[in-house]
Short mmCIF file of C-alpha atoms in Angstrom, two decimals:
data_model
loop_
_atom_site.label_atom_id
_atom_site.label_comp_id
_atom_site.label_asym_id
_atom_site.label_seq_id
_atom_site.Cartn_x
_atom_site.Cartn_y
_atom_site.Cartn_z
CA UNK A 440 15.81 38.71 -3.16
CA UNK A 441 13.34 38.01 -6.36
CA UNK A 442 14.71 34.62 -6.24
CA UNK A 443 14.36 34.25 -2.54
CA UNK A 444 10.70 35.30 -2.44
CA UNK A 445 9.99 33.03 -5.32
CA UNK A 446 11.50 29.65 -3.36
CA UNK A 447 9.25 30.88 -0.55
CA UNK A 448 6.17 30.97 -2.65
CA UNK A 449 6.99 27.62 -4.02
CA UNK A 450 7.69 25.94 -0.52
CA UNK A 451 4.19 27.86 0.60
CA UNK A 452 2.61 26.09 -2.23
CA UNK A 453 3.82 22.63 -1.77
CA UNK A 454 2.59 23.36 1.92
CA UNK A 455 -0.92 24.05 1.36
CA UNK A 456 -1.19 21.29 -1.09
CA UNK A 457 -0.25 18.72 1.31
CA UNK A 458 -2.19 19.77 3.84
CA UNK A 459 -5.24 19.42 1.54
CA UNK A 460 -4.05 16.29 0.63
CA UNK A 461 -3.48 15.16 4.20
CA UNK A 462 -6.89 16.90 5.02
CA UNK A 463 -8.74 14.87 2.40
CA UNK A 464 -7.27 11.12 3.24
CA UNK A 465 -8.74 11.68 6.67
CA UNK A 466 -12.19 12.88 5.06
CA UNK A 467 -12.47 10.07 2.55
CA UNK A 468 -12.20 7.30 5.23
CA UNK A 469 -15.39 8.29 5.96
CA UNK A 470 -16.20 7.17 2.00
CA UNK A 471 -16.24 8.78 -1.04
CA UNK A 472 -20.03 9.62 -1.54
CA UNK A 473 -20.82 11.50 2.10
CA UNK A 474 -16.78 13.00 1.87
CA UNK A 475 -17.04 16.93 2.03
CA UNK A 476 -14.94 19.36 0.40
CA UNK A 477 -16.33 21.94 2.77
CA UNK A 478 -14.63 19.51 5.53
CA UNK A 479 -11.88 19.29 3.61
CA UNK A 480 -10.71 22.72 3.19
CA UNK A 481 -11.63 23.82 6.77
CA UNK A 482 -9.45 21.21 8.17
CA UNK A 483 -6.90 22.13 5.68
CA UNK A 484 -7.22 25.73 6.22
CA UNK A 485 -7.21 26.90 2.64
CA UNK A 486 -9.97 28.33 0.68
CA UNK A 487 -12.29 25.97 -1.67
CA UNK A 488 -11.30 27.91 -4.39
CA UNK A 489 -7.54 26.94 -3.65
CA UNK A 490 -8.64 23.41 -3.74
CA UNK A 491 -10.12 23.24 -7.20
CA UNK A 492 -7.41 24.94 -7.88
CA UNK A 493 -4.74 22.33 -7.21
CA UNK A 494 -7.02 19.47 -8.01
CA UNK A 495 -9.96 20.14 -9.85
CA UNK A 496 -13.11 18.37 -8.64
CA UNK A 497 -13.67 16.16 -5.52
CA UNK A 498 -12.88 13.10 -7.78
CA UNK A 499 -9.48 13.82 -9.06
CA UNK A 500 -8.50 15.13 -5.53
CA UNK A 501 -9.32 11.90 -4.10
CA UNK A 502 -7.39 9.82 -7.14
CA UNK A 503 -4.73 11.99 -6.59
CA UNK A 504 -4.71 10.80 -2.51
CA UNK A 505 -4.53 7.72 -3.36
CA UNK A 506 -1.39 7.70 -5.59
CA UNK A 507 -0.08 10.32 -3.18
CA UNK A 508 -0.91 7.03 -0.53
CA UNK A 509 0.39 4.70 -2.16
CA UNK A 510 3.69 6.36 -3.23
CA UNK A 511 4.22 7.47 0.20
CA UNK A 512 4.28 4.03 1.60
CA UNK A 513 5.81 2.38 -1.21
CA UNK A 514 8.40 4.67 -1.35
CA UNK A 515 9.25 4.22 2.54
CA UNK A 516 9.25 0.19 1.92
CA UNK A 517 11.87 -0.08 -0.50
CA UNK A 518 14.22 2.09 1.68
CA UNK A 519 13.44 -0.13 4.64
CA UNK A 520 13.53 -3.99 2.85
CA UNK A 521 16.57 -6.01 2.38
CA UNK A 522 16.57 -7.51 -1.11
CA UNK A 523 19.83 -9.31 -0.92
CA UNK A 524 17.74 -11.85 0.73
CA UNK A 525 17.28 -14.00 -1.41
CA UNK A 526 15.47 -16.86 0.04
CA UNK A 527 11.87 -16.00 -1.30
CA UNK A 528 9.86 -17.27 1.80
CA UNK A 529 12.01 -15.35 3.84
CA UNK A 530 11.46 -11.97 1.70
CA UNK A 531 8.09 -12.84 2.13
CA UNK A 532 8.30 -12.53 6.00
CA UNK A 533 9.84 -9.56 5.97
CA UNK A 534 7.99 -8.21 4.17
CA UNK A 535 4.55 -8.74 6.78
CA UNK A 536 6.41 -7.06 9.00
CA UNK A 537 7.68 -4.17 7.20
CA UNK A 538 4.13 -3.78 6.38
CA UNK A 539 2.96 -3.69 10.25
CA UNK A 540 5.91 -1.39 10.92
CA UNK A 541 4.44 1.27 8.83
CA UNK A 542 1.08 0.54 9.23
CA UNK A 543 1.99 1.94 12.58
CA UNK A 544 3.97 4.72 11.66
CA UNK A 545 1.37 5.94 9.24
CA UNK A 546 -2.27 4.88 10.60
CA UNK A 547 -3.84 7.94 9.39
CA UNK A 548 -2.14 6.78 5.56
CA UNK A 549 -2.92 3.33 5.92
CA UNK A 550 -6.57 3.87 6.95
CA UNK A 551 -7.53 5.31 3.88
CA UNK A 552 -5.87 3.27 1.71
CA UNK A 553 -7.90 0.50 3.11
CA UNK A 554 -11.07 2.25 2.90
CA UNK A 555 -10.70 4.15 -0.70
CA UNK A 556 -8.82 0.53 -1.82
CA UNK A 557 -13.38 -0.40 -1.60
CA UNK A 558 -14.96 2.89 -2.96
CA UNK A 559 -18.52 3.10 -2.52
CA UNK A 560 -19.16 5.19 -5.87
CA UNK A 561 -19.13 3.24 -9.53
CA UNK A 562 -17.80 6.78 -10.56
CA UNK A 563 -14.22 6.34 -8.81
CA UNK A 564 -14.22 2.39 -8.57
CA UNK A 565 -13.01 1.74 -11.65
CA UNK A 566 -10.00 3.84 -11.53
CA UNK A 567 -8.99 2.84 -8.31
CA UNK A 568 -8.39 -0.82 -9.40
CA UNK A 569 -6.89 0.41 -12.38
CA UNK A 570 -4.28 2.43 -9.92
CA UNK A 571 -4.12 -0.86 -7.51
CA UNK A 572 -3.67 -3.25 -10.21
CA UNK A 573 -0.65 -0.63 -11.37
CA UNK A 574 0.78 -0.70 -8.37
CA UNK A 575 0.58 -4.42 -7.99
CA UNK A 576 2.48 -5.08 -11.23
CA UNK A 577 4.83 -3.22 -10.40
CA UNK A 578 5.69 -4.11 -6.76
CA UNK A 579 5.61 -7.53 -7.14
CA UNK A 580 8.39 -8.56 -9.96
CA UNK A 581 10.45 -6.23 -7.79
CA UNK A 582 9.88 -8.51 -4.36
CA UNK A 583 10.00 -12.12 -6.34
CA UNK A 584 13.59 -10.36 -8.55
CA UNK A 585 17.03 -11.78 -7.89
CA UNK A 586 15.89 -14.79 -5.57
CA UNK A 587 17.59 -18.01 -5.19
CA UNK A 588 16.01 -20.48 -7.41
CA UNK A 589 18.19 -23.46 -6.26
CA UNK A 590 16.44 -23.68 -3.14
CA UNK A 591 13.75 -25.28 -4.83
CA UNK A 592 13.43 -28.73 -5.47
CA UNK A 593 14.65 -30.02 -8.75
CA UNK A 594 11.68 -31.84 -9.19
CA UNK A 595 9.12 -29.20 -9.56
CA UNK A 596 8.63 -26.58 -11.99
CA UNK A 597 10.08 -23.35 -9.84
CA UNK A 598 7.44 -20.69 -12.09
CA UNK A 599 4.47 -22.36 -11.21
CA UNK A 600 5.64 -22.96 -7.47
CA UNK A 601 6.39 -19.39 -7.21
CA UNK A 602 2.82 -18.60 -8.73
CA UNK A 603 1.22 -20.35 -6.05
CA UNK A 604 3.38 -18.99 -3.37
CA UNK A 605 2.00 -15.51 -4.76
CA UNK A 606 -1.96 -15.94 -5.43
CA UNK A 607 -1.81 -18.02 -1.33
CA UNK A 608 -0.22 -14.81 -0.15
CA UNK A 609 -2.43 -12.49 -2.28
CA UNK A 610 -5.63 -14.63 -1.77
CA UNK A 611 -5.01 -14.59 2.30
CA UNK A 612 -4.39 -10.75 2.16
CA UNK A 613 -7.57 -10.06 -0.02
CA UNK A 614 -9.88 -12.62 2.22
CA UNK A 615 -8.39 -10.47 5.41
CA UNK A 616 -9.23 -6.97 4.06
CA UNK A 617 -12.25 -4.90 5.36
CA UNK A 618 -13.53 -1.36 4.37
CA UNK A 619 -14.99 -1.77 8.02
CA UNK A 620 -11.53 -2.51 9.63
CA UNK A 621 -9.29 0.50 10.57
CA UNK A 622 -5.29 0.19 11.19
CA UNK A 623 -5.77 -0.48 14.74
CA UNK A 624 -7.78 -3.37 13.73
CA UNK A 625 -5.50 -4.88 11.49
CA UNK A 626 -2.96 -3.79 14.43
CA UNK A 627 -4.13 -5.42 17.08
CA UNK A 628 -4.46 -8.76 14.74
CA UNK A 629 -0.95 -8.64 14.18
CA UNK A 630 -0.14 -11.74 16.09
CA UNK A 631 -2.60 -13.96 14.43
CA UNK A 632 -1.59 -12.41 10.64
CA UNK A 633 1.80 -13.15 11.64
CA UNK A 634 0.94 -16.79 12.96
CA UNK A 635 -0.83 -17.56 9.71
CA UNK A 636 2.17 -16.62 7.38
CA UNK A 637 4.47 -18.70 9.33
CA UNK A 638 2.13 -21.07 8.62
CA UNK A 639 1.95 -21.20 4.90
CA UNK A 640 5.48 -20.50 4.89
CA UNK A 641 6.26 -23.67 6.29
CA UNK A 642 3.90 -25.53 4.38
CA UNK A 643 5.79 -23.94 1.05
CA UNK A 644 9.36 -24.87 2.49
CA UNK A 645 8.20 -28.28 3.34
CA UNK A 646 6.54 -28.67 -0.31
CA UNK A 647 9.00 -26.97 -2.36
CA UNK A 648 11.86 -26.57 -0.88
CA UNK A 649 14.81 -29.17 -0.95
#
């Protein structure tokens, strides 16, 4: 029975804390600076003393969201993406629209991902691209891994063609994003994203492939 009770504590727990955390990601879209922990914990239904309990002050909670964020989505992607394709340009493709997929599924995820990935405080902006950078070194040797190199014309240097593939892609998806824009902006633009990266992907196959 001890044993029981304690599993039910635990699961209680785990429960409150994610409803914080769920509480906060839908607070901090409205930015950092005006975000209220007072919203925060009435939305989440816990006390503000459970709060700083859990996470400490305002600016750890809202680190903490956005590893939490980016985790959660990250962790979703790799189930979903098919890595025994090989042909980079391809990967690349699917990978748009694995993005749009759960854009959809998760708006309320997405949308502050977008808005915390431009903090409006100097206190939490450094971090943040510390966390993004993180999480872009380590997604990206995972997507470009195991790809078929042979596809590539023998008369260019494959590294530096993949290099550009990468900074286009990057520099497009950076030159696209908007603290201003929510998911169902980026949503609703899904055609012309899509149109674009057909775009540059036959340019690429047409310029490096055989």
């Amino acid at each position: 029975m001890e044993e029981k009770n304690s599993r039910s504590e635990l699961g209680s727990e785990d429960s409150k804390r994610k409803s914080i955390i769920n509480a906060a990601m839908a607070e901090f879209c409205n930015g950092y600076v005006n975000a209220s922990t007072d919203s925060i914990v009435k939305a989440a239904g816990v006390s503000k003393g459970l709060l700083f309990h859990y996470f400490g002050t305002k600016k750890k909670l809202f680190l903490y969201a956005y590893h939490y964020a980016l985790q959660t989505v990250t962790s979703e992607f790799y189930d979903l993406i098919n890595l025994n394709e090989k042909d980079i340009l391809e990967r690349l493709r699917q990978v748009a629209l694995l993005k749009m997929d759960l854009m959809q599924k998760h708006p309320m995820i997405f949308n502050f991902i977008a808005h915390a990935s431009f903090p409006d405080s100097e206190d939490v902006k450094s971090d943040i691209m510390e966390q993004r950078d993180e999480f872009t070194d380590d997604a990206y040797p995972k997507l470009f891994h195991n790809i078929d190199r042979t596809l590539f014309r023998e008369d260019i240097d494959v590294d530096t063609a993949i290099s550009t593939i990468f900074y286009t892609i990057e520099g497009y998806a950076q030159n696209e994003a908007n603290p201003k824009k929510s998911t169902q902006d980026y949503y609703n633009e899904y055609e012309r994203y899509l149109s674009d990266l057909d775009r540059y992907i036959r340019l690429f196959r047409t310029s490096f492939y055989k």
